[in-house]
């Protein structure tokens, strides 16, 4: 016959009770002047419970009364179970401050980082119109500056000579139509109006065609050198202007609804401390970045003095479009947690209650509240973390207190079914127990901790995940965690869902390792 036992230790209840009281430095007598009262759930037994939970596992919930997996009566949880009361003197000692939620026109300032690039609308690529050889090439390197009218290269092309002669012959013949056709051919081969006028004036044919810069620019690419044979498909050089620059920046996807073209922006650069450039959003790209899921924006900045250079980093502040009549609170009032955001709402009579909220965009010291609060609600902006912790501990204390009242005497073994024994009896009775142990960890210099639990997962040679009860020596609540398996320990005889009693130690790396483990159900 298998023997089963259930054990509740007095130290567990005592530690949690003292912890809930100690957080705010109050006495156990819960006096009106110097203490926080217990949660309202203790006074709400006449109301309708929201659900029932296991005293030792808050994640075990049921919609009706019953027993927990450990055989303990489930505890009802009421709607007002998280309300606590704090006297005015304690509030003053804690430095509790509150403020009222307000509705206002909310226009968050979006901070971003941008990088400077060429104004792509000014980029110009140079190709020749005729085949030939570069007799003269005046570009030395990338970064050279050229001014409007500077000769970039001189091209020697035999067919240019024949085209000029055809034009002169057509003009001298008096046939205006032939002259116009020959003139258009000159333009198509790269002659400018100034060069055609010079040909009309001098009637002198040249075997070189000079190509000049149309505007001031900077060389960003050179594809040939002097003496190269070139043709129309040859990329001779690329130019761009620094009279204006583009600033590309990115904002989070969540800010997409707050952004539109024309919104003002302010730029600053590390190279020019104390200076700023005012501009506006010129373009919003239609797609998001696939890796960062961010929205790209383009700003255009006038750069007549050409101090701004490509690849400079910029600090960008964008004033987003305002949202009218938005509900906001101070950012310090919001408690960020893994399960969601919440605030502490101040009620009448010194009562406080945690309230789950859904937040929107934050800007400066304010944050938008999308749901969970109403205009005029008073929230705590200082001391809220202590109040929130006290509310959580009070809930745990209330469940444990109710669980204790279900037992005939706190700290003693609960009535057990016939044939069961307590953990202490089982460990000290001298009965043979299959026990997995790590003898190397049994040292006078190592503190050993013990607990009861249920195996949730086994990773052979690595770890065992156990849902265990509170560990008073470490001030741990009930939780599920993984314990390392030492090399000398064999856990092949255990399986998932086994109820076990185990001991563990802390490793030098800060993790926890099993030293002994055995089944709670052990003897026949």
mmCIF file of C-alpha atoms in Angstrom, residues 137-402:
data_model
loop_
_atom_site.group_PDB
_atom_site.id
_atom_site.type_symbol
_atom_site.label_atom_id
_atom_site.label_comp_id
_atom_site.label_asym_id
_atom_site.label_seq_id
_atom_site.Cartn_x
_atom_site.Cartn_y
_atom_site.Cartn_z
ATOM 1 C CA UNK A 137 40.113 64.577 -68.331
ATOM 2 C CA UNK A 138 40.125 67.092 -65.460
ATOM 3 C CA UNK A 139 38.657 65.025 -62.607
ATOM 4 C CA UNK A 140 41.315 63.720 -60.231
ATOM 5 C CA UNK A 141 39.445 61.976 -57.410
ATOM 6 C CA UNK A 142 36.123 61.465 -55.688
ATOM 7 C CA UNK A 143 35.277 64.492 -53.547
ATOM 8 C CA UNK A 144 36.596 67.058 -56.030
ATOM 9 C CA UNK A 145 34.445 70.137 -56.359
ATOM 10 C CA UNK A 146 33.498 71.437 -59.795
ATOM 11 C CA UNK A 147 31.958 74.797 -60.591
ATOM 12 C CA UNK A 148 29.475 75.585 -63.293
ATOM 13 C CA UNK A 149 31.347 76.128 -66.589
ATOM 14 C CA UNK A 150 34.469 74.116 -65.665
ATOM 15 C CA UNK A 151 35.706 71.822 -68.459
ATOM 16 C CA UNK A 152 35.304 68.227 -67.301
ATOM 17 C CA UNK A 153 36.759 66.489 -70.360
ATOM 18 C CA UNK A 154 37.582 66.942 -74.049
ATOM 19 C CA UNK A 155 36.487 64.165 -76.404
ATOM 20 C CA UNK A 156 38.187 63.342 -79.708
ATOM 21 C CA UNK A 157 35.635 61.715 -82.040
ATOM 22 C CA UNK A 158 36.122 61.513 -85.862
ATOM 23 C CA UNK A 159 32.389 61.459 -86.549
ATOM 24 C CA UNK A 160 32.018 64.841 -84.814
ATOM 25 C CA UNK A 161 34.179 66.379 -87.533
ATOM 26 C CA UNK A 162 31.974 65.052 -90.328
ATOM 27 C CA UNK A 163 28.799 66.242 -88.571
ATOM 28 C CA UNK A 164 30.188 69.793 -88.247
ATOM 29 C CA UNK A 165 31.110 69.852 -91.946
ATOM 30 C CA UNK A 166 27.653 68.641 -92.946
ATOM 31 C CA UNK A 167 26.109 71.468 -90.922
ATOM 32 C CA UNK A 168 28.333 74.131 -92.515
ATOM 33 C CA UNK A 169 27.618 72.774 -96.002
ATOM 34 C CA UNK A 170 23.851 72.749 -95.416
ATOM 35 C CA UNK A 171 23.964 76.289 -94.072
ATOM 36 C CA UNK A 172 25.983 77.586 -97.057
ATOM 37 C CA UNK A 173 23.614 75.896 -99.511
ATOM 38 C CA UNK A 174 20.800 78.105 -98.289
ATOM 39 C CA UNK A 175 18.564 75.110 -97.660
ATOM 40 C CA UNK A 176 17.080 75.977 -94.303
ATOM 41 C CA UNK A 177 15.487 72.570 -93.807
ATOM 42 C CA UNK A 178 18.774 70.700 -94.320
ATOM 43 C CA UNK A 179 20.556 73.179 -92.062
ATOM 44 C CA UNK A 180 17.992 72.605 -89.271
ATOM 45 C CA UNK A 181 18.361 68.822 -89.542
ATOM 46 C CA UNK A 182 22.164 69.064 -89.381
ATOM 47 C CA UNK A 183 21.916 71.409 -86.415
ATOM 48 C CA UNK A 184 19.650 68.998 -84.495
ATOM 49 C CA UNK A 185 22.198 66.256 -85.115
ATOM 50 C CA UNK A 186 24.891 68.403 -83.501
ATOM 51 C CA UNK A 187 22.705 68.806 -80.395
ATOM 52 C CA UNK A 188 22.049 65.102 -80.249
ATOM 53 C CA UNK A 189 25.801 64.395 -80.171
ATOM 54 C CA UNK A 190 26.403 66.664 -77.200
ATOM 55 C CA UNK A 191 27.027 70.114 -78.669
ATOM 56 C CA UNK A 192 25.625 72.998 -76.644
ATOM 57 C CA UNK A 193 23.951 76.109 -78.026
ATOM 58 C CA UNK A 194 27.066 78.119 -77.212
ATOM 59 C CA UNK A 195 29.250 75.704 -79.202
ATOM 60 C CA UNK A 196 26.876 75.762 -82.200
ATOM 61 C CA UNK A 197 26.863 79.578 -82.142
ATOM 62 C CA UNK A 198 30.674 79.528 -82.069
ATOM 63 C CA UNK A 199 30.674 77.208 -85.099
ATOM 64 C CA UNK A 200 28.333 79.589 -86.932
ATOM 65 C CA UNK A 201 30.588 82.537 -86.116
ATOM 66 C CA UNK A 202 33.959 81.002 -86.982
ATOM 67 C CA UNK A 203 32.960 78.299 -89.477
ATOM 68 C CA UNK A 204 35.927 76.372 -88.106
ATOM 69 C CA UNK A 205 35.643 72.624 -87.579
ATOM 70 C CA UNK A 206 37.190 71.214 -84.394
ATOM 71 C CA UNK A 207 38.100 67.574 -83.800
ATOM 72 C CA UNK A 208 37.552 67.933 -80.041
ATOM 73 C CA UNK A 209 34.341 68.441 -78.113
ATOM 74 C CA UNK A 210 34.683 70.146 -74.722
ATOM 75 C CA UNK A 211 32.135 69.117 -72.054
ATOM 76 C CA UNK A 212 31.573 71.572 -69.190
ATOM 77 C CA UNK A 213 29.859 71.309 -65.766
ATOM 78 C CA UNK A 214 26.287 72.576 -65.798
ATOM 79 C CA UNK A 215 26.244 73.549 -62.062
ATOM 80 C CA UNK A 216 28.315 73.486 -58.909
ATOM 81 C CA UNK A 217 28.678 69.926 -57.654
ATOM 82 C CA UNK A 218 30.896 67.389 -55.935
ATOM 83 C CA UNK A 219 32.301 64.299 -57.622
ATOM 84 C CA UNK A 220 30.920 61.130 -56.002
ATOM 85 C CA UNK A 221 32.133 58.582 -58.566
ATOM 86 C CA UNK A 222 34.704 58.395 -61.380
ATOM 87 C CA UNK A 223 34.427 55.632 -63.961
ATOM 88 C CA UNK A 224 37.184 56.504 -66.473
ATOM 89 C CA UNK A 225 40.606 58.078 -66.779
ATOM 90 C CA UNK A 226 42.323 60.242 -69.375
ATOM 91 C CA UNK A 227 42.954 58.320 -72.588
ATOM 92 C CA UNK A 228 40.048 55.886 -72.150
ATOM 93 C CA UNK A 229 37.921 55.008 -75.131
ATOM 94 C CA UNK A 230 34.314 55.830 -74.228
ATOM 95 C CA UNK A 231 30.920 55.256 -75.742
ATOM 96 C CA UNK A 232 27.389 56.291 -74.754
ATOM 97 C CA UNK A 233 26.989 53.393 -72.300
ATOM 98 C CA UNK A 234 30.169 54.356 -70.410
ATOM 99 C CA UNK A 235 29.538 55.983 -66.999
ATOM 100 C CA UNK A 236 32.155 58.739 -66.986
ATOM 101 C CA UNK A 237 31.391 60.315 -63.591
ATOM 102 C CA UNK A 238 28.646 60.997 -61.049
ATOM 103 C CA UNK A 239 27.996 64.344 -59.349
ATOM 104 C CA UNK A 240 25.825 65.492 -56.452
ATOM 105 C CA UNK A 241 25.132 68.781 -54.724
ATOM 106 C CA UNK A 242 25.486 69.689 -51.036
ATOM 107 C CA UNK A 243 23.241 72.749 -51.275
ATOM 108 C CA UNK A 244 20.668 70.618 -49.469
ATOM 109 C CA UNK A 245 20.893 67.255 -47.692
ATOM 110 C CA UNK A 246 18.472 64.493 -46.784
ATOM 111 C CA UNK A 247 18.056 63.303 -43.196
ATOM 112 C CA UNK A 248 16.723 59.747 -43.000
ATOM 113 C CA UNK A 249 15.268 58.733 -39.665
ATOM 114 C CA UNK A 250 13.079 55.955 -38.277
ATOM 115 C CA UNK A 251 10.302 55.879 -35.678
ATOM 116 C CA UNK A 252 8.573 52.972 -33.980
ATOM 117 C CA UNK A 253 5.648 51.329 -35.720
ATOM 118 C CA UNK A 254 3.430 52.333 -32.778
ATOM 119 C CA UNK A 255 3.974 56.001 -33.718
ATOM 120 C CA UNK A 256 2.767 55.595 -37.307
ATOM 121 C CA UNK A 257 -0.638 57.124 -36.565
ATOM 122 C CA UNK A 258 0.993 60.224 -35.053
ATOM 123 C CA UNK A 259 3.129 61.008 -38.120
ATOM 124 C CA UNK A 260 2.212 62.849 -41.318
ATOM 125 C CA UNK A 261 4.088 64.941 -43.920
ATOM 126 C CA UNK A 262 4.609 68.566 -42.992
ATOM 127 C CA UNK A 263 5.034 68.059 -39.236
ATOM 128 C CA UNK A 264 7.815 70.282 -37.802
ATOM 129 C CA UNK A 265 11.110 68.739 -36.743
ATOM 130 C CA UNK A 266 14.199 70.045 -34.997
ATOM 131 C CA UNK A 267 17.678 68.688 -35.764
ATOM 132 C CA UNK A 268 20.942 68.919 -33.867
ATOM 133 C CA UNK A 269 24.382 67.512 -34.627
ATOM 134 C CA UNK A 270 27.220 66.519 -32.325
ATOM 135 C CA UNK A 271 29.634 68.460 -34.541
ATOM 136 C CA UNK A 272 27.771 71.725 -33.856
ATOM 137 C CA UNK A 273 26.795 71.847 -30.169
ATOM 138 C CA UNK A 274 24.230 74.465 -29.271
ATOM 139 C CA UNK A 275 22.990 74.819 -32.856
ATOM 140 C CA UNK A 276 19.809 73.435 -34.357
ATOM 141 C CA UNK A 277 18.169 73.239 -37.772
ATOM 142 C CA UNK A 278 14.416 73.594 -38.214
ATOM 143 C CA UNK A 279 12.754 71.586 -40.963
ATOM 144 C CA UNK A 280 9.707 69.409 -41.546
ATOM 145 C CA UNK A 281 8.822 65.880 -42.637
ATOM 146 C CA UNK A 282 9.156 65.846 -46.429
ATOM 147 C CA UNK A 283 8.268 62.224 -47.141
ATOM 148 C CA UNK A 284 7.059 59.081 -45.361
ATOM 149 C CA UNK A 285 8.150 55.833 -46.982
ATOM 150 C CA UNK A 286 5.274 53.457 -47.792
ATOM 151 C CA UNK A 287 6.875 50.341 -46.281
ATOM 152 C CA UNK A 288 8.317 49.434 -42.881
ATOM 153 C CA UNK A 289 11.823 48.085 -42.370
ATOM 154 C CA UNK A 290 11.531 44.291 -42.367
ATOM 155 C CA UNK A 291 14.138 43.772 -39.634
ATOM 156 C CA UNK A 292 13.325 46.586 -37.190
ATOM 157 C CA UNK A 293 9.618 47.055 -38.020
ATOM 158 C CA UNK A 294 10.197 50.802 -37.986
ATOM 159 C CA UNK A 295 8.782 53.546 -40.192
ATOM 160 C CA UNK A 296 11.277 55.522 -42.306
ATOM 161 C CA UNK A 297 10.958 59.284 -42.708
ATOM 162 C CA UNK A 298 12.806 61.793 -44.876
ATOM 163 C CA UNK A 299 13.668 65.336 -43.875
ATOM 164 C CA UNK A 300 15.214 67.886 -46.256
ATOM 165 C CA UNK A 301 17.553 70.532 -44.811
ATOM 166 C CA UNK A 302 18.969 73.567 -46.605
ATOM 167 C CA UNK A 303 22.780 73.469 -46.466
ATOM 168 C CA UNK A 304 23.933 76.589 -48.236
ATOM 169 C CA UNK A 305 27.126 76.836 -46.147
ATOM 170 C CA UNK A 306 27.701 73.089 -46.775
ATOM 171 C CA UNK A 307 28.660 72.369 -43.157
ATOM 172 C CA UNK A 308 26.425 69.310 -43.042
ATOM 173 C CA UNK A 309 28.041 66.306 -44.662
ATOM 174 C CA UNK A 310 26.754 62.880 -45.679
ATOM 175 C CA UNK A 311 26.799 60.169 -42.983
ATOM 176 C CA UNK A 312 26.636 62.611 -40.062
ATOM 177 C CA UNK A 313 24.391 61.437 -37.221
ATOM 178 C CA UNK A 314 21.583 63.743 -36.184
ATOM 179 C CA UNK A 315 19.362 63.962 -33.119
ATOM 180 C CA UNK A 316 15.799 64.425 -34.321
ATOM 181 C CA UNK A 317 12.823 65.760 -32.376
ATOM 182 C CA UNK A 318 9.487 65.566 -34.176
ATOM 183 C CA UNK A 319 6.412 67.311 -32.845
ATOM 184 C CA UNK A 320 3.645 64.854 -33.676
ATOM 185 C CA UNK A 321 0.107 65.826 -34.560
ATOM 186 C CA UNK A 322 -1.976 66.514 -31.437
ATOM 187 C CA UNK A 323 -4.601 64.125 -30.101
ATOM 188 C CA UNK A 324 -7.516 66.098 -28.744
ATOM 189 C CA UNK A 325 -9.025 65.401 -25.333
ATOM 190 C CA UNK A 326 -6.675 62.562 -24.407
ATOM 191 C CA UNK A 327 -6.621 61.168 -20.848
ATOM 192 C CA UNK A 328 -3.112 61.482 -19.365
ATOM 193 C CA UNK A 329 -1.254 60.947 -16.087
ATOM 194 C CA UNK A 330 2.332 61.383 -14.941
ATOM 195 C CA UNK A 331 4.640 58.666 -16.233
ATOM 196 C CA UNK A 332 5.862 57.975 -12.701
ATOM 197 C CA UNK A 333 2.348 56.860 -11.716
ATOM 198 C CA UNK A 334 2.470 53.819 -14.033
ATOM 199 C CA UNK A 335 3.938 50.582 -12.679
ATOM 200 C CA UNK A 336 5.429 48.481 -15.467
ATOM 201 C CA UNK A 337 5.140 44.733 -14.931
ATOM 202 C CA UNK A 338 5.417 41.595 -17.014
ATOM 203 C CA UNK A 339 1.690 40.923 -16.838
ATOM 204 C CA UNK A 340 0.757 44.478 -17.822
ATOM 205 C CA UNK A 341 0.751 48.084 -16.657
ATOM 206 C CA UNK A 342 -1.103 49.266 -13.578
ATOM 207 C CA UNK A 343 -1.518 52.270 -11.306
ATOM 208 C CA UNK A 344 -2.501 52.678 -7.662
ATOM 209 C CA UNK A 345 -5.838 54.467 -7.380
ATOM 210 C CA UNK A 346 -6.434 56.508 -4.207
ATOM 211 C CA UNK A 347 -9.972 56.012 -2.861
ATOM 212 C CA UNK A 348 -11.831 57.722 -0.033
ATOM 213 C CA UNK A 349 -11.005 56.947 3.576
ATOM 214 C CA UNK A 350 -7.312 56.271 3.011
ATOM 215 C CA UNK A 351 -7.976 53.265 0.778
ATOM 216 C CA UNK A 352 -5.813 52.326 -2.196
ATOM 217 C CA UNK A 353 -6.440 49.860 -4.998
ATOM 218 C CA UNK A 354 -4.218 48.598 -7.855
ATOM 219 C CA UNK A 355 -5.856 49.220 -11.222
ATOM 220 C CA UNK A 356 -4.808 47.587 -14.497
ATOM 221 C CA UNK A 357 -4.529 50.149 -17.303
ATOM 222 C CA UNK A 358 -3.695 50.155 -20.988
ATOM 223 C CA UNK A 359 -1.233 52.882 -21.864
ATOM 224 C CA UNK A 360 -0.650 54.721 -25.105
ATOM 225 C CA UNK A 361 2.134 57.030 -26.190
ATOM 226 C CA UNK A 362 4.421 58.669 -23.642
ATOM 227 C CA UNK A 363 5.958 62.109 -24.042
ATOM 228 C CA UNK A 364 8.121 63.891 -21.533
ATOM 229 C CA UNK A 365 6.629 63.433 -18.078
ATOM 230 C CA UNK A 366 3.132 62.483 -19.309
ATOM 231 C CA UNK A 367 1.664 59.260 -20.690
ATOM 232 C CA UNK A 368 -1.653 58.560 -22.379
ATOM 233 C CA UNK A 369 -4.134 56.213 -20.658
ATOM 234 C CA UNK A 370 -6.228 54.384 -23.242
ATOM 235 C CA UNK A 371 -8.392 52.410 -20.795
ATOM 236 C CA UNK A 372 -8.674 51.601 -17.092
ATOM 237 C CA UNK A 373 -9.108 55.134 -15.704
ATOM 238 C CA UNK A 374 -11.518 58.028 -16.036
ATOM 239 C CA UNK A 375 -11.126 61.765 -15.832
ATOM 240 C CA UNK A 376 -10.831 62.890 -12.227
ATOM 241 C CA UNK A 377 -9.486 59.603 -10.830
ATOM 242 C CA UNK A 378 -6.773 60.184 -8.247
ATOM 243 C CA UNK A 379 -3.649 58.075 -8.724
ATOM 244 C CA UNK A 380 -0.504 57.687 -6.616
ATOM 245 C CA UNK A 381 2.664 59.184 -8.103
ATOM 246 C CA UNK A 382 5.063 58.544 -5.199
ATOM 247 C CA UNK A 383 5.148 55.512 -2.907
ATOM 248 C CA UNK A 384 3.035 53.451 -5.293
ATOM 249 C CA UNK A 385 5.514 50.578 -5.446
ATOM 250 C CA UNK A 386 5.279 49.960 -1.715
ATOM 251 C CA UNK A 387 1.496 50.115 -1.830
ATOM 252 C CA UNK A 388 1.399 47.745 -4.791
ATOM 253 C CA UNK A 389 3.710 45.274 -3.038
ATOM 254 C CA UNK A 390 1.634 45.471 0.145
ATOM 255 C CA UNK A 391 -1.565 44.781 -1.768
ATOM 256 C CA UNK A 392 -0.025 41.669 -3.354
ATOM 257 C CA UNK A 393 1.334 40.389 -0.026
ATOM 258 C CA UNK A 394 -1.981 41.052 1.712
ATOM 259 C CA UNK A 395 -3.772 38.917 -0.893
ATOM 260 C CA UNK A 396 -1.322 36.073 -0.340
ATOM 261 C CA UNK A 397 -1.678 36.494 3.437
ATOM 262 C CA UNK A 398 -5.456 36.355 3.184
ATOM 263 C CA UNK A 399 -5.361 33.091 1.226
ATOM 264 C CA UNK A 400 -2.896 31.526 3.653
ATOM 265 C CA UNK A 401 -4.911 32.709 6.634
ATOM 266 C CA UNK A 402 -8.037 31.117 5.187
#
